[in-house]
C-alpha positions as semicolon CSV with decimal commas, in nm:
position;residue;x (nm);y (nm);z (nm)
1;X;6,159;0,431;-12,611
2;X;5,917;0,548;-12,881
3;X;6,071;0,747;-13,166
4;X;5,993;1,109;-13,068
5;X;6,193;1,417;-12,984
6;X;6,352;1,423;-12,641
7;X;6,268;1,755;-12,476
8;X;6,554;1,908;-12,280
9;X;6,498;2,216;-12,064
10;X;6,799;2,433;-11,982
11;X;6,766;2,669;-11,685
12;X;7,032;2,928;-11,610
13;X;7,063;3,288;-11,501
14;X;7,419;3,420;-11,490
15;X;7,695;3,489;-11,739
16;X;7,917;3,196;-11,629
17;X;7,623;2,957;-11,660
18;X;7,539;3,088;-12,006
19;X;7,898;3,053;-12,124
20;X;7,914;2,692;-12,007
21;X;7,565;2,597;-12,124
22;X;7,602;2,751;-12,471
23;X;7,826;2,481;-12,625
24;X;7,592;2,205;-12,504
25;X;7,286;2,386;-12,640
26;X;7,458;2,437;-12,975
27;X;7,570;2,073;-12,988
28;X;7,217;1,948;-12,913
29;X;7,071;2,172;-13,182
30;X;7,289;1,998;-13,439
31;X;7,090;1,686;-13,349
32;X;6,748;1,844;-13,413
33;X;6,605;1,514;-13,533
34;X;6,652;1,372;-13,183
35;X;6,615;1,663;-12,939
36;X;6,393;1,961;-12,876
37;X;6,582;2,226;-12,677
38;X;6,393;2,468;-12,452
39;X;6,585;2,751;-12,284
40;X;6,471;2,931;-11,970
41;X;6,677;3,217;-11,825
42;X;6,611;3,365;-11,484
43;X;6,834;3,667;-11,559
44;X;7,000;3,649;-11,220
45;X;7,263;3,863;-11,399
46;X;7,075;4,074;-11,653
47;X;7,322;4,272;-11,865
48;X;7,609;4,025;-11,833
49;X;7,381;3,740;-11,932
50;X;7,234;3,913;-12,237
51;X;7,567;3,974;-12,410
52;X;7,658;3,604;-12,385
53;X;7,321;3,502;-12,527
54;X;7,384;3,735;-12,820
55;X;7,741;3,613;-12,871
56;X;7,632;3,249;-12,896
57;X;7,303;3,324;-13,078
58;X;7,081;3,178;-12,807
59;X;6,721;3,299;-12,800
60;X;6,550;3,205;-12,470
61;X;6,204;3,055;-12,483
62;X;6,138;3,194;-12,135
63;X;6,291;3,501;-11,973
64;X;6,186;3,536;-11,608
65;X;6,381;3,859;-11,543
66;X;6,359;3,794;-11,170
67;X;6,616;4,028;-11,022
68;X;6,519;4,330;-10,817
69;X;6,736;4,576;-10,625
70;X;6,878;4,447;-10,296
71;X;6,701;4,115;-10,337
72;X;6,781;3,871;-10,055
73;X;6,890;3,512;-10,110
74;X;6,566;3,372;-9,960
75;X;6,354;3,590;-10,190
76;X;6,562;3,505;-10,495
77;X;6,549;3,133;-10,421
78;X;6,173;3,140;-10,369
79;X;6,109;3,333;-10,692
80;X;6,321;3,097;-10,901
81;X;6,159;2,789;-10,746
82;X;5,803;2,913;-10,804
83;X;5,853;3,055;-11,154
84;X;6,063;2,767;-11,286
85;X;5,816;2,513;-11,145
86;X;5,543;2,678;-11,350
87;X;5,752;2,646;-11,667
88;X;5,839;2,284;-11,600
89;X;5,473;2,202;-11,549
90;X;5,394;2,374;-11,879
91;X;5,675;2,214;-12,081
92;X;5,694;1,871;-11,913
93;X;6,054;1,812;-12,023
94;X;6,221;1,471;-12,029
95;X;6,525;1,611;-11,849
96;X;6,637;1,941;-11,696
97;X;6,992;2,073;-11,733
98;X;7,149;2,301;-11,472
99;X;7,505;2,424;-11,442
100;X;7,746;2,511;-11,165
101;X;7,656;2,656;-10,829
102;X;7,422;2,955;-10,849
103;X;7,094;3,009;-10,667
104;X;6,925;2,948;-11,003
105;X;7,102;2,610;-11,026
106;X;6,992;2,495;-10,683
107;X;6,632;2,619;-10,709
108;X;6,583;2,478;-11,060
109;X;6,712;2,139;-10,949
110;X;6,473;2,150;-10,656
111;X;6,181;2,234;-10,884
112;X;6,267;1,941;-11,112
113;X;6,301;1,710;-10,811
114;X;5,957;1,807;-10,682
115;X;5,811;1,722;-11,024
116;X;6,016;1,399;-11,050
117;X;6,197;1,517;-11,362
118;X;6,556;1,390;-11,406
119;X;6,829;1,647;-11,346
120;X;7,157;1,674;-11,537
121;X;7,423;1,882;-11,359
122;X;7,704;2,026;-11,569
123;X;8,022;2,090;-11,369
124;X;7,921;1,855;-11,089
125;X;8,138;1,761;-10,793
126;X;8,331;2,080;-10,724
127;X;8,398;2,127;-10,352
128;X;8,606;2,342;-10,116
129;X;8,506;2,153;-9,801
130;X;8,404;2,481;-9,636
131;X;8,030;2,536;-9,657
132;X;8,068;2,913;-9,616
133;X;8,339;2,959;-9,880
134;X;8,238;3,044;-10,141
135;X;7,901;3,154;-10,003
136;X;7,636;3,043;-10,091
137;X;7,783;2,853;-10,386
138;X;7,938;2,567;-10,190
139;X;7,604;2,464;-10,039
140;X;7,425;2,520;-10,371
141;X;7,661;2,267;-10,527
142;X;7,618;2,010;-10,252
143;X;7,239;2,030;-10,245
144;X;7,214;2,019;-10,624
145;X;7,416;1,697;-10,626
146;X;7,167;1,529;-10,394
147;X;6,890;1,593;-10,651
148;X;7,094;1,512;-10,963
149;X;7,059;1,203;-11,183
150;X;7,339;1,275;-11,435
151;X;7,656;1,416;-11,279
152;X;7,879;1,562;-11,551
153;X;8,204;1,601;-11,359
154;X;8,481;1,804;-11,523
155;X;8,771;1,612;-11,362
156;X;8,860;1,295;-11,177
157;X;8,889;1,501;-10,860
158;X;8,528;1,612;-10,895
159;X;8,424;1,250;-10,949
160;X;8,609;1,151;-10,631
161;X;8,425;1,418;-10,431
162;X;8,089;1,284;-10,545
163;X;8,178;0,922;-10,469
164;X;8,291;1,021;-10,117
165;X;7,947;1,176;-10,068
166;X;7,773;0,852;-10,163
167;X;7,684;0,925;-10,525
168;X;7,658;0,613;-10,739
169;X;7,958;0,592;-10,970
170;X;7,738;0,479;-11,257
171;X;7,567;0,819;-11,257
172;X;7,896;1,014;-11,279
173;X;8,055;1,097;-11,615
174;X;8,393;1,269;-11,649
175;X;8,355;1,502;-11,946
176;X;8,593;1,794;-11,902
177;X;8,455;2,144;-11,852
178;X;8,223;2,294;-12,113
179;X;8,369;2,636;-12,036
180;X;8,682;2,527;-12,225
181;X;8,461;2,444;-12,525
182;X;8,321;2,798;-12,518
183;X;8,663;2,956;-12,469
184;X;8,817;2,769;-12,761
185;X;8,525;2,860;-12,986
186;X;8,579;3,229;-12,914
187;X;8,957;3,203;-12,949
188;X;8,914;3,041;-13,290
189;X;8,710;3,342;-13,398
190;X;8,984;3,578;-13,285
191;X;9,288;3,405;-13,431
192;X;9,447;3,519;-13,753
193;X;9,634;3,204;-13,851
194;X;9,383;3,135;-14,127
195;X;9,448;3,488;-14,262
196;X;9,080;3,528;-14,342
197;X;8,954;3,881;-14,370
198;X;8,688;3,818;-14,107
199;X;8,947;3,709;-13,849
200;X;9,177;4,003;-13,924
201;X;8,890;4,249;-13,894
202;X;8,770;4,093;-13,570
203;X;9,116;4,108;-13,415
204;X;9,166;4,463;-13,536
205;X;8,832;4,559;-13,384
206;X;8,937;4,418;-13,048
207;X;9,262;4,613;-13,048
208;X;9,078;4,930;-13,154
209;X;8,816;4,874;-12,883
210;X;9,073;4,871;-12,603
211;X;9,278;5,155;-12,751
212;X;8,992;5,397;-12,812
213;X;8,776;5,318;-12,512
214;X;9,036;5,255;-12,243
215;X;9,367;5,381;-12,387
216;X;9,516;5,034;-12,347
217;X;9,763;4,922;-12,614
218;X;9,710;4,560;-12,718
219;X;9,868;4,554;-13,063
220;X;10,037;4,242;-13,196
221;X;10,382;4,364;-13,086
222;X;10,269;4,459;-12,734
223;X;10,516;4,344;-12,468
224;X;10,300;4,076;-12,307
225;X;10,517;4,072;-11,995
226;X;10,384;4,415;-11,901
227;X;10,013;4,328;-11,882
228;X;9,856;4,190;-11,564
229;X;9,482;4,123;-11,563
230;X;9,291;4,145;-11,234
231;X;8,935;4,043;-11,151
232;X;8,769;4,026;-10,809
233;X;8,413;4,011;-10,684
234;X;8,375;3,745;-10,412
235;X;8,159;3,853;-10,121
236;X;8,382;3,676;-9,870
237;X;8,650;3,938;-9,955
238;X;8,426;4,240;-9,900
239;X;8,576;4,491;-9,659
240;X;8,930;4,422;-9,541
241;X;8,993;4,156;-9,804
242;X;8,952;4,398;-10,093
243;X;9,149;4,663;-9,907
244;X;9,443;4,421;-9,879
245;X;9,413;4,324;-10,247
246;X;9,411;4,688;-10,356
247;X;9,707;4,770;-10,134
248;X;9,904;4,490;-10,301
249;X;9,812;4,613;-10,650
250;X;9,910;4,969;-10,562
251;X;10,250;4,858;-10,434
252;X;10,310;4,634;-10,739
253;X;10,225;4,919;-10,976
254;X;10,451;5,156;-10,786
255;X;10,746;4,916;-10,776
256;X;10,705;4,814;-11,143
257;X;10,630;5,130;-11,345
258;X;10,674;4,941;-11,674
259;X;10,376;4,707;-11,612
260;X;10,013;4,771;-11,695
261;X;9,748;4,641;-11,457
262;X;9,403;4,614;-11,612
263;X;9,114;4,569;-11,370
264;X;8,756;4,535;-11,501
265;X;8,581;4,645;-11,181
266;X;8,266;4,470;-11,065
267;X;7,970;4,706;-11,023
268;X;7,895;4,597;-10,666
269;X;7,967;4,898;-10,435
270;X;8,150;4,665;-10,195
271;X;8,406;4,614;-10,472
272;X;8,389;4,941;-10,664
273;X;8,433;5,179;-10,370
274;X;8,760;5,041;-10,224
275;X;8,907;4,978;-10,570
276;X;8,854;5,332;-10,694
277;X;8,948;5,498;-10,366
278;X;9,279;5,309;-10,335
279;X;9,380;5,264;-10,699
280;X;9,208;5,545;-10,886
281;X;9,514;5,774;-10,906
282;X;9,769;5,518;-11,035
283;X;9,881;5,591;-11,393
284;X;9,966;5,231;-11,479
285;X;9,646;5,081;-11,336
286;X;9,350;5,087;-11,576
287;X;9,019;5,062;-11,390
288;X;8,760;4,978;-11,653
289;X;8,397;4,870;-11,666
290;X;8,306;4,498;-11,673
291;X;8,375;4,351;-12,016
292;X;8,163;4,140;-12,247
293;X;8,291;3,785;-12,282
294;X;8,454;3,818;-12,624
295;X;8,676;4,120;-12,542
296;X;8,750;3,964;-12,205
297;X;8,883;3,649;-12,373
298;X;9,096;3,870;-12,597
299;X;9,233;4,051;-12,291
300;X;9,311;3,721;-12,118
301;X;9,500;3,600;-12,423
302;X;9,720;3,913;-12,417
303;X;9,793;3,895;-12,044
304;X;10,121;3,786;-11,889
305;X;9,949;3,666;-11,572
306;X;9,610;3,692;-11,405
307;X;9,516;3,774;-11,046
308;X;9,161;3,662;-10,979
309;X;8,906;3,515;-10,742
310;X;8,700;3,377;-11,031
311;X;8,642;3,005;-11,068
312;X;8,594;3,015;-11,445
313;X;8,919;3,199;-11,508
314;X;9,108;2,933;-11,313
315;X;8,978;2,688;-11,576
316;X;9,023;2,904;-11,886
317;X;9,367;3,058;-11,835
318;X;9,569;2,733;-11,871
319;X;9,431;2,690;-12,223
320;X;9,579;3,032;-12,305
321;X;9,914;2,961;-12,136
322;X;9,856;3,228;-11,869
323;X;9,948;3,158;-11,502
324;X;9,684;3,237;-11,240
325;X;9,725;3,363;-10,885
326;X;9,401;3,288;-10,702
327;X;9,301;3,556;-10,450
328;X;9,103;3,319;-10,232
329;X;9,186;3,108;-9,927
330;X;9,011;2,802;-10,072
331;X;8,920;2,682;-10,418
332;X;8,674;2,424;-10,544
333;X;8,908;2,378;-10,840
334;X;9,219;2,221;-10,683
335;X;9,306;2,045;-11,009
336;X;9,471;2,362;-11,141
337;X;9,671;2,400;-10,820
338;X;9,786;2,039;-10,842
339;X;9,871;2,072;-11,212
340;X;10,074;2,386;-11,141
341;X;9,880;2,631;-11,359
342;X;9,741;2,818;-11,057
343;X;9,852;2,910;-10,707
344;X;9,650;3,021;-10,403
345;X;9,756;3,356;-10,260
346;X;9,442;3,457;-10,068
347;X;9,392;3,825;-9,993
348;X;9,723;3,855;-9,809
349;X;9,901;4,168;-9,933
350;X;10,254;4,035;-9,892
351;X;10,179;3,700;-10,052
352;X;10,013;3,862;-10,354
353;X;10,317;4,086;-10,401
354;X;10,572;3,809;-10,348
355;X;10,412;3,561;-10,589
356;X;10,348;3,826;-10,854
357;X;10,707;3,950;-10,838
358;X;10,829;3,592;-10,865
359;X;10,641;3,546;-11,192
360;X;10,763;3,881;-11,323
361;X;11,128;3,804;-11,245
362;X;11,170;3,425;-11,252
363;X;11,139;3,292;-11,608
364;X;11,177;2,929;-11,498
365;X;10,886;2,959;-11,255
366;X;10,681;3,144;-11,514
367;X;10,742;2,881;-11,781
368;X;10,657;2,604;-11,535
369;X;10,314;2,756;-11,467
370;X;10,236;2,873;-11,819
371;X;10,317;2,546;-11,997
372;X;10,105;2,303;-11,795
373;X;9,840;2,095;-11,968
374;X;9,494;2,223;-11,885
375;X;9,340;1,973;-11,639
376;X;8,989;2,101;-11,712
377;X;8,945;1,967;-12,060
378;X;9,021;1,958;-12,430
379;X;8,721;2,144;-12,574
380;X;8,516;1,829;-12,638
381;X;8,306;1,818;-12,319
382;X;7,982;1,918;-12,493
383;X;8,010;1,638;-12,746
384;X;8,063;1,387;-12,464
385;X;7,759;1,514;-12,273
386;X;7,533;1,497;-12,577
387;X;7,655;1,147;-12,658
388;X;7,581;1,028;-12,303
389;X;7,230;1,173;-12,307
390;X;7,169;1,028;-12,654
391;X;7,268;0,681;-12,545
392;X;7,053;0,706;-12,232
393;X;6,744;0,787;-12,438
394;X;6,844;0,526;-12,696
395;X;6,901;0,781;-12,966
396;X;7,270;0,710;-13,024
397;X;7,471;0,955;-13,233
398;X;7,665;0,805;-13,518
């Protein structure tokens, strides 16, 4: 291939996508003699996206700002497809990168397919086997795979899923998950082992942030066994699912007055209303606003265990030595379950209580879950992805 810059277009729209794209973008920019990076955000999540862009110093070349109130999935998909197609026609990239399972991911892959532009899919091959759980993410993942040329699978299990669906093995690359790269970069900034003034100030700022804004004590000598972090937002749990989750949290807080439960509550009314109505009067449950990524990582690192329905947290927590109880009936990340770092508890009130109490009271079980090796990667996924793309375009990295 002639010696010219390879143009790579990144398209993403949500906070999780931005977190997992950022390390790859940064790695490519260190090879500026080989690649030209173009970033397009759809802003499927506006505020939550912007703080990640700022944290990782990413300035989008295109900002579509597509979200409107009560926008339906068909309307969102159509807007992304039309607007991203226009950008691809304008930029004519050599390859388009998408990540994960959002509507932005699926529609951007479709736009690239229509224009016969190769697609690289970060975090390829995740499956639950249930096309309605999670909804619509499971189908977004499957359809994106059909249009993908470079499948960057985080684990061997993800590779196996793709092969079973007929994907050519030669197009699948096991890289680990780029979310671990991002997590470790932020953790490095927050650690104090190097005793640098910058690190000490940053850590002190985090502790001050939680103390002054939320009255949550996270000092260095905080009893970590008393802090339980909760997150929940999945639409399949709306209604009775969230009611059962909140009932479990209320009973746990009542039976264990020495613990602190910290719950950054999603802004969706289907989440916010049951959470505040059921848990709002509990003294040892802190209901707080959604957190930016950096303070959220700090909070994870200080937690004894995490109750969540998030996919990304299932990947990140093992790197911090924090067990995860997954409040879903299915997960597209079974590797953590198999490794022992996570356990499915669904939205069943009794099961949530039983498994949480077990981790609070059984040190052997806690140590077993907290000391597993993270199956999702070693923080080098971005370097592997860039090396693969470099070799494909015959611009090998030394």
